Amino acid sequence: MATVAPPVTQDATSSKGPTAIVFMNMGGPSTTGEVGDFLSRLFADADLIPLGRLQSYLGPLIAARRTSKIQKQYSAIGGGSPIRKWSEYQSSEMCKILDKLSPTTAPHKPYVAFRYAAPLTEEMYARLLADGFGNGRGGRAVAFTQYPQYSCSTTGSSLNELWKWRTRLEGKDAGPGAITWSVIDRWPVHAGLVEAFARNVEAQLATYPEERRKDVVLLFSAHSLPMSVVNRGDTYPAEVAATVYAVMQRLRFSNPYRLCWQSQVGPSAWLGAQTSDTVAAYVKQGQTDLVLIPIAFTSDHIETLYELDQEVIHEAGSPGVKRAESLNGSPVFIQALADIAAAHLQSGEACSRQMRLRCQGCKSERCLQSKAFFMREQMELGSVV
């Protein structure tokens, strides 16, 4: 006989819990067999890779042509992406700390929702419902983006997808028994995030001889964006730059530094300078001591383990070109996540004021509707917070 999930109601340990904390990210295939589906979803997403009116035709075509190549890359890093492992670990450990920081909203239950790989947003939402949230039983959930810097193509796309599945699974006007959502939509200069990055940079700098250490160039590398996205007013480049500057302030500007961009796909114009070109240019100039810092990623995945480690660093041909460790299981970083979530729960805000403002050139109806949904949730939070 199937076990019926109990309703989500106030319990003995808190007045407002339980609270679902949903980590949202791009995701990655856990096995090489999942690569094709991952790429198909990725190239079908016009928020991330805008291909115009031919998206439905070109997306599958590009995905099919790239599958074999990308499968080999995942094979080279162990047969799949570790991003699910790290996301589940980070969210679980964060919730343990959050239970102590915010006992009135405890217990905090960790969930992971990926945009292009399992567990997909719809799978996460179905699990929420099965666990007793929503469907007339109410409950509170926080969508916590794991992109520290906001972009319409990443966090925006994930929130559009969340809104879509909320509408499909609970109804457009679900009423008071639906899950009440709020969003942590950006956190580019949070002190704990900055500290976690800075410590990893310091650890890598310590591997250089002391007489060379101050001259090592720090290269902060972030995933690039198509210039069509940048030019419509996306805030991502500015927020990434803010993170870089905050980390350098914490390091007391100990070293020269630059920000560069990686992972360009296709022939259209993307934000530069490209990371690979930057490293090659500096090495050619005789600057062979470089530390690459993945500044927009919260864990290892193919962009760090393959693109940076096995392509950029290998092709540089210099032992002085290294990479700072990713955040992964950093206790400082996980504490920062808990602090961010606790402050959000205490604030009573459904989303930041920045998220409520559309990009200057935005024409996306999905974006308009999803932003309107999260702003409406502010009224629901009045009775929950």
XYZ file of N, CA and C in Angstrom, residues 72-263:
576
model
N 33.333 12.523 -25.651
C 34.767 12.249 -25.439
C 35.327 13.151 -24.341
N 34.847 14.386 -24.299
C 35.318 15.291 -23.261
C 34.870 14.828 -21.877
N 33.629 14.380 -21.773
C 33.161 13.865 -20.478
C 33.883 12.582 -20.094
N 34.204 11.768 -21.073
C 34.991 10.566 -20.792
C 36.342 10.939 -20.201
N 36.914 12.025 -20.686
C 38.235 12.458 -20.239
C 38.238 12.986 -18.807
N 37.061 13.356 -18.264
C 37.009 13.850 -16.879
C 36.354 12.836 -15.940
N 36.303 11.589 -16.383
C 35.795 10.538 -15.502
C 34.475 9.934 -15.899
N 33.935 10.318 -17.055
C 32.712 9.692 -17.538
C 31.435 10.460 -17.286
N 31.529 11.639 -16.715
C 30.330 12.437 -16.466
C 30.661 13.664 -15.641
N 29.693 14.565 -15.528
C 29.877 15.793 -14.756
C 29.698 15.531 -13.262
N 30.542 16.140 -12.427
C 30.355 16.009 -10.972
C 29.403 17.044 -10.385
N 28.746 17.839 -11.230
C 27.964 18.960 -10.714
C 26.771 18.501 -9.870
N 26.172 17.355 -10.214
C 25.058 16.879 -9.388
C 25.556 16.457 -8.011
N 26.670 15.754 -7.979
C 27.246 15.334 -6.693
C 27.516 16.540 -5.808
N 28.154 17.558 -6.383
C 28.486 18.727 -5.580
C 27.252 19.521 -5.187
N 26.279 19.644 -6.085
C 25.057 20.400 -5.772
C 24.287 19.736 -4.645
N 24.171 18.415 -4.685
C 23.447 17.694 -3.633
C 24.190 17.783 -2.303
N 25.511 17.722 -2.356
C 26.304 17.843 -1.123
C 26.178 19.246 -0.543
N 26.369 20.255 -1.376
C 26.306 21.645 -0.906
C 24.938 21.974 -0.310
N 23.872 21.562 -0.998
C 22.527 21.886 -0.514
C 22.217 21.162 0.797
N 22.636 19.902 0.889
C 22.387 19.141 2.112
C 23.139 19.723 3.307
N 24.420 20.021 3.101
C 25.220 20.574 4.196
C 24.737 21.965 4.572
N 24.346 22.759 3.582
C 23.839 24.095 3.869
C 22.584 24.038 4.728
N 21.685 23.109 4.413
C 20.425 23.020 5.163
C 20.657 22.649 6.627
N 21.687 21.868 6.901
C 22.009 21.521 8.292
C 22.383 22.780 9.077
N 23.159 23.647 8.443
C 23.541 24.905 9.096
C 22.341 25.839 9.200
N 21.540 25.875 8.142
C 20.389 26.769 8.100
C 19.368 26.418 9.175
N 19.225 25.150 9.510
C 18.308 24.745 10.581
C 18.664 25.435 11.893
N 19.966 25.666 12.117
C 20.413 26.327 13.343
C 20.299 27.843 13.233
N 20.569 28.374 12.035
C 20.510 29.825 11.852
C 19.085 30.359 11.829
N 18.155 29.547 11.303
C 16.769 29.997 11.150
C 15.814 28.916 11.657
N 15.789 28.687 12.974
C 14.963 27.594 13.514
C 13.464 27.776 13.274
N 13.014 29.022 13.106
C 11.575 29.225 12.918
C 11.090 28.764 11.554
N 12.006 28.608 10.582
C 11.613 28.127 9.252
C 12.084 26.688 9.011
N 12.664 26.076 10.045
C 13.143 24.694 9.950
C 11.977 23.708 10.063
N 12.190 22.468 9.634
C 13.389 21.956 8.977
C 13.470 22.432 7.524
N 14.702 22.622 7.061
C 14.944 23.034 5.679
C 15.305 21.807 4.857
N 14.548 21.586 3.796
C 14.706 20.363 2.993
C 15.390 20.695 1.666
N 16.524 20.037 1.372
C 17.275 20.360 0.156
C 16.725 19.677 -1.092
N 16.666 20.442 -2.177
C 16.282 19.935 -3.492
C 17.227 20.533 -4.526
N 17.387 19.831 -5.649
C 18.208 20.315 -6.755
C 17.366 20.293 -8.018
N 17.415 21.383 -8.785
C 16.694 21.472 -10.056
C 17.652 21.961 -11.131
N 17.933 21.093 -12.098
C 18.811 21.470 -13.204
C 17.986 21.848 -14.425
N 18.544 22.717 -15.231
C 17.841 23.199 -16.421
C 17.927 22.226 -17.581
N 19.075 21.518 -17.708
C 19.282 20.697 -18.905
C 19.623 19.236 -18.613
N 19.681 18.854 -17.354
C 20.033 17.470 -16.990
C 19.259 17.073 -15.741
N 19.198 15.788 -15.476
C 18.506 15.299 -14.287
C 19.263 15.721 -13.021
N 18.480 16.087 -11.991
C 17.030 16.194 -11.918
C 16.526 17.504 -12.537
N 15.663 17.356 -13.542
C 15.104 18.513 -14.231
C 14.108 19.258 -13.324
N 13.760 20.462 -13.728
C 12.845 21.281 -12.932
C 11.527 20.565 -12.675
N 10.986 19.922 -13.720
C 9.709 19.226 -13.533
C 9.828 18.027 -12.589
N 10.998 17.378 -12.586
C 11.226 16.261 -11.672
C 11.314 16.755 -10.233
N 11.995 17.881 -10.043
C 12.069 18.475 -8.717
C 10.694 18.873 -8.221
N 9.875 19.474 -9.108
C 8.561 19.953 -8.695
C 7.648 18.780 -8.317
N 7.734 17.718 -9.099
C 6.939 16.525 -8.778
C 7.338 15.950 -7.421
N 8.628 16.021 -7.122
C 9.086 15.519 -5.828
C 8.592 16.412 -4.690
N 8.576 17.722 -4.917
C 8.023 18.629 -3.911
C 6.585 18.275 -3.587
N 5.787 18.051 -4.629
C 4.379 17.704 -4.428
C 4.243 16.369 -3.708
N 5.078 15.406 -4.075
C 5.031 14.088 -3.429
C 5.442 14.161 -1.963
N 6.300 15.145 -1.651
C 6.767 15.300 -0.273
C 5.793 16.090 0.597
N 4.681 16.512 0.027
C 3.656 17.154 0.833
C 3.542 18.652 0.675
N 4.319 19.229 -0.227
C 4.186 20.659 -0.496
C 3.114 20.875 -1.567
N 2.375 21.991 -1.470
C 1.431 22.363 -2.519
C 0.221 21.457 -2.634
N -0.480 21.575 -3.784
C -1.699 20.787 -4.024
C -2.706 20.931 -2.896
N -2.933 22.161 -2.487
C -3.902 22.436 -1.433
C -3.329 22.396 -0.037
N -2.033 22.017 0.084
C -1.436 21.868 1.417
C -0.480 22.998 1.763
N -0.277 23.905 0.823
C 0.574 25.058 1.098
C 2.042 24.698 1.202
N 2.779 25.488 1.974
C 4.205 25.269 2.150
C 5.033 26.347 1.478
N 6.243 26.499 1.948
C 7.153 27.549 1.495
C 8.341 26.926 0.783
N 8.745 27.514 -0.339
C 9.926 27.065 -1.070
C 10.736 28.275 -1.518
N 12.052 28.106 -1.501
C 12.975 29.160 -1.938
C 13.766 28.635 -3.130
N 13.682 29.332 -4.250
C 14.500 29.014 -5.418
C 15.826 29.751 -5.251
N 16.887 29.005 -5.014
C 18.202 29.568 -4.703
C 19.121 29.331 -5.902
N 19.302 30.375 -6.725
C 20.158 30.208 -7.887
C 21.601 29.956 -7.471
N 22.241 29.027 -8.154
C 23.653 28.756 -7.899
C 24.549 29.434 -8.936
N 23.973 30.388 -9.645
C 24.754 31.336 -10.430
C 24.862 32.597 -9.573
N 26.011 32.902 -8.982
C 26.089 34.081 -8.106
C 25.751 35.382 -8.831
N 26.073 35.441 -10.124
C 25.815 36.643 -10.920
C 24.615 36.381 -11.838
N 23.646 37.268 -11.808
C 22.408 37.066 -12.554
C 22.600 37.272 -14.050
N 22.010 36.371 -14.837
C 21.866 36.568 -16.280
C 20.501 36.037 -16.688
N 19.892 36.718 -17.644
C 18.623 36.221 -18.183
C 18.799 34.841 -18.814
N 20.015 34.549 -19.278
C 20.255 33.288 -19.971
C 20.487 32.114 -19.023
N 20.749 32.384 -17.762
C 21.017 31.316 -16.797
C 19.948 31.308 -15.697
N 20.102 32.189 -14.712
C 19.079 32.273 -13.658
C 17.709 32.590 -14.251
N 17.669 33.539 -15.183
C 16.391 33.900 -15.798
C 15.728 32.721 -16.471
N 16.512 31.940 -17.208
C 15.979 30.765 -17.884
C 15.453 29.740 -16.878
N 16.200 29.517 -15.795
C 15.754 28.561 -14.772
C 14.465 29.012 -14.101
N 14.339 30.316 -13.856
C 13.122 30.823 -13.226
C 11.937 30.786 -14.183
N 12.193 31.018 -15.473
C 11.121 30.859 -16.464
C 10.616 29.425 -16.476
N 11.542 28.488 -16.371
C 11.176 27.068 -16.366
C 10.417 26.700 -15.093
N 10.852 27.248 -13.977
C 10.148 26.997 -12.712
C 8.731 27.528 -12.785
N 8.554 28.737 -13.295
C 7.217 29.314 -13.433
C 6.352 28.452 -14.353
N 6.938 27.956 -15.448
C 6.184 27.117 -16.381
C 5.654 25.860 -15.691
N 6.511 25.194 -14.933
C 6.078 23.943 -14.300
C 5.195 24.188 -13.095
N 5.338 25.310 -12.439
C 4.403 25.650 -11.367
C 2.999 25.819 -11.951
N 2.916 26.497 -13.094
C 1.635 26.714 -13.753
C 1.027 25.395 -14.220
N 1.855 24.528 -14.786
C 1.345 23.257 -15.298
C 0.924 22.296 -14.183
N 1.674 22.271 -13.088
C 1.429 21.268 -12.055
C 0.528 21.761 -10.929
N 0.453 23.086 -10.730
C -0.415 23.606 -9.673
C -1.489 24.550 -10.189
N -1.384 24.952 -11.456
C -2.380 25.852 -12.018
C -1.916 27.291 -11.991
N -2.372 28.073 -12.963
C -1.964 29.470 -13.064
C -2.440 30.273 -11.870
N -3.646 30.007 -11.416
C -4.191 30.679 -10.235
C -4.494 29.621 -9.192
N -3.415 29.109 -8.584
C -3.549 27.930 -7.721
C -4.159 28.228 -6.357
N -4.153 29.496 -5.943
C -4.796 29.831 -4.679
C -3.910 29.581 -3.468
N -4.469 29.734 -2.276
C -3.691 29.677 -1.038
C -3.087 28.315 -0.727
N -3.556 27.248 -1.344
C -3.011 25.923 -1.067
C -1.796 25.569 -1.887
N -1.366 26.489 -2.760
C -0.193 26.248 -3.591
C 1.089 26.549 -2.821
N 2.201 26.089 -3.347
C 3.494 26.427 -2.765
C 3.724 27.934 -2.899
N 4.184 28.561 -1.836
C 4.562 29.962 -1.879
C 6.057 30.053 -2.176
N 6.399 30.718 -3.276
C 7.782 30.771 -3.737
C 8.426 32.125 -3.462
N 9.711 32.091 -3.177
C 10.542 33.293 -3.200
C 11.859 32.916 -3.864
N 12.645 33.925 -4.227
C 13.830 33.703 -5.047
C 15.044 34.429 -4.483
N 16.145 33.698 -4.369
C 17.459 34.320 -4.166
C 18.071 34.382 -5.557
N 18.003 35.546 -6.185
C 18.288 35.620 -7.619
C 19.687 36.078 -7.963
N 20.451 36.592 -6.982
C 21.838 36.982 -7.240
C 22.538 37.264 -5.920
N 23.834 37.080 -5.887
C 24.625 37.327 -4.677
C 26.110 37.491 -5.052
N 26.421 38.415 -5.974
C 27.762 38.486 -6.549
C 28.863 38.989 -5.615
N 28.502 39.762 -4.594
C 29.548 40.317 -3.724
C 29.318 39.938 -2.262
N 28.621 38.842 -2.022
C 28.434 38.401 -0.641
C 29.801 38.123 -0.011
N 29.979 38.577 1.223
C 31.282 38.489 1.878
C 31.789 37.047 1.975
N 30.897 36.095 2.219
C 31.318 34.705 2.340
C 31.760 34.123 1.013
N 31.047 34.481 -0.060
C 31.452 34.041 -1.403
C 32.832 34.597 -1.733
N 33.020 35.887 -1.487
C 34.295 36.543 -1.766
C 35.421 35.891 -0.964
N 35.159 35.601 0.295
C 36.171 34.974 1.142
C 36.548 33.583 0.634
N 35.561 32.817 0.214
C 35.831 31.470 -0.290
C 36.701 31.523 -1.542
N 36.375 32.424 -2.464
C 37.201 32.590 -3.664
C 38.623 33.016 -3.286
N 38.713 34.022 -2.403
C 40.018 34.576 -2.045
C 40.923 33.525 -1.413
N 40.369 32.698 -0.562
C 41.194 31.665 0.084
C 41.738 30.666 -0.937
N 40.926 30.316 -1.934
C 41.408 29.393 -2.960
C 42.492 30.028 -3.820
N 42.373 31.323 -4.073
C 43.418 32.031 -4.822
C 44.704 32.062 -4.010
N 44.591 32.392 -2.729
C 45.771 32.448 -1.865
C 46.466 31.099 -1.782
N 45.685 30.034 -1.719
C 46.278 28.693 -1.651
C 47.081 28.378 -2.907
N 46.564 28.784 -4.077
C 47.303 28.517 -5.313
C 48.518 29.436 -5.437
N 48.401 30.690 -5.034
C 49.552 31.599 -5.074
C 50.697 31.085 -4.209
N 50.347 30.418 -3.121
C 51.373 29.915 -2.199
C 52.244 28.827 -2.818
N 51.807 28.267 -3.964
C 52.600 27.216 -4.622
C 53.732 27.793 -5.471
N 53.753 29.120 -5.668
C 54.819 29.755 -6.441
C 55.957 30.168 -5.502
N 57.182 30.175 -5.997
C 58.292 30.681 -5.178
C 58.005 32.112 -4.726
N 58.409 32.431 -3.518
C 58.054 33.725 -2.932
C 58.516 34.898 -3.783
N 59.689 34.754 -4.414
C 60.215 35.864 -5.200
C 59.408 36.129 -6.469
N 58.605 35.149 -6.920
C 57.784 35.320 -8.126
C 56.314 35.591 -7.810
N 55.937 35.393 -6.581
C 54.518 35.332 -6.223
C 53.754 36.615 -6.543
N 54.327 37.766 -6.232
C 53.595 39.036 -6.418
C 53.403 39.398 -7.887
N 54.151 38.746 -8.769
C 54.045 39.044 -10.199
C 53.155 38.067 -10.955
N 52.609 37.065 -10.256
C 51.684 36.124 -10.898
C 50.422 36.874 -11.320
N 50.008 36.690 -12.564
C 48.798 37.350 -13.058
C 47.582 36.492 -12.733
N 46.577 37.102 -12.141
C 45.326 36.410 -11.816
C 44.351 36.611 -12.968
N 43.920 35.513 -13.570
C 42.964 35.568 -14.677
C 41.628 34.999 -14.218
N 40.681 35.870 -13.961
C 39.335 35.451 -13.576
C 38.584 35.065 -14.846
N 38.069 33.847 -14.869
C 37.403 33.339 -16.073
C 35.941 33.033 -15.776
N 35.056 33.589 -16.614
C 33.621 33.362 -16.471
C 33.054 32.891 -17.799
N 31.933 32.186 -17.743
C 31.276 31.745 -18.972
C 30.838 32.967 -19.767
N 31.142 32.957 -21.056
C 30.795 34.088 -21.906
C 29.307 34.114 -22.230
N 28.896 35.205 -22.864
C 27.510 35.376 -23.318
C 27.515 35.871 -24.763
N 26.518 35.503 -25.553
C 26.390 36.107 -26.886
C 26.225 37.616 -26.744
N 26.828 38.379 -27.649
C 26.713 39.833 -27.578
C 25.276 40.300 -27.784
N 24.460 39.492 -28.440
C 23.045 39.850 -28.591
C 22.354 39.909 -27.234
N 22.786 39.046 -26.298
C 22.231 39.053 -24.939
C 22.788 40.244 -24.163
N 24.089 40.455 -24.278
C 24.727 41.583 -23.580
C 24.111 42.912 -24.017
N 23.913 43.067 -25.311
C 23.456 44.351 -25.850
C 22.003 44.678 -25.534
N 21.225 43.699 -25.106
C 19.856 44.034 -24.711
C 19.778 44.451 -23.249
N 20.935 44.449 -22.552
C 20.973 44.999 -21.202
C 21.184 44.004 -20.090
N 21.628 42.781 -20.400
C 21.838 41.762 -19.368
C 22.847 42.258 -18.325
N 22.561 42.024 -17.051
C 23.396 42.542 -15.959
C 24.617 41.684 -15.664
N 24.716 40.511 -16.277
C 25.757 39.545 -15.951
C 27.181 40.104 -16.038
N 27.587 40.755 -17.133
C 28.974 41.238 -17.181
C 29.324 42.170 -16.025
N 28.403 43.058 -15.670
C 28.662 43.991 -14.574
C 28.758 43.265 -13.240
N 27.908 42.252 -13.039
C 27.915 41.543 -11.766
C 29.141 40.642 -11.633
N 29.582 40.037 -12.741
C 30.825 39.261 -12.697
C 31.993 40.184 -12.359
N 32.037 41.342 -13.000
C 33.105 42.305 -12.714
C 33.071 42.740 -11.251
N 31.873 42.858 -10.693
C 31.752 43.234 -9.284
C 32.348 42.164 -8.382
N 32.118 40.895 -8.709
C 32.698 39.798 -7.930
C 34.220 39.850 -8.001
N 34.737 40.031 -9.203
C 36.189 40.104 -9.388
C 36.782 41.224 -8.542
N 36.178 42.384 -8.602
C 36.713 43.531 -7.865
C 36.652 43.286 -6.356
N 35.561 42.669 -5.895
C 35.428 42.381 -4.460
C 36.495 41.391 -4.000
N 36.782 40.376 -4.812
C 37.832 39.412 -4.464
C 39.195 40.104 -4.432
N 39.454 40.974 -5.396
C 40.734 41.678 -5.417
C 40.856 42.634 -4.220
N 39.757 43.253 -3.807
C 39.787 44.075 -2.595
C 40.169 43.230 -1.394
N 39.550 42.043 -1.296
C 39.880 41.138 -0.180
C 41.356 40.721 -0.228
N 41.914 40.566 -1.437
C 43.328 40.204 -1.592
C 44.250 41.423 -1.504
N 43.664 42.597 -1.271
C 44.406 43.860 -1.175
C 45.186 44.140 -2.468
N 44.593 43.742 -3.559
C 45.166 43.988 -4.886
C 46.639 43.561 -4.934
N 46.869 42.366 -4.411
C 48.227 41.839 -4.268
C 48.901 41.523 -5.596
N 48.094 41.298 -6.639
C 48.622 40.857 -7.928
C 47.915 41.577 -9.069
N 48.579 41.673 -10.232
C 47.870 42.171 -11.415
C 46.789 41.170 -11.820
N 45.710 41.650 -12.427
C 44.603 40.742 -12.747
C 43.857 41.206 -13.985
N 43.136 40.272 -14.573
C 42.250 40.546 -15.698
C 41.038 39.618 -15.608
N 39.948 40.050 -16.251
C 38.742 39.234 -16.392
C 38.631 38.802 -17.841
N 38.422 37.513 -18.061
C 38.251 36.997 -19.416
C 37.077 36.015 -19.431
N 36.743 35.545 -20.638
C 35.488 34.824 -20.824
C 35.712 33.548 -21.635
N 35.035 32.470 -21.255
C 35.261 31.169 -21.867
C 33.977 30.560 -22.421
N 34.150 29.447 -23.135
C 33.037 28.574 -23.569
C 32.175 29.164 -24.674
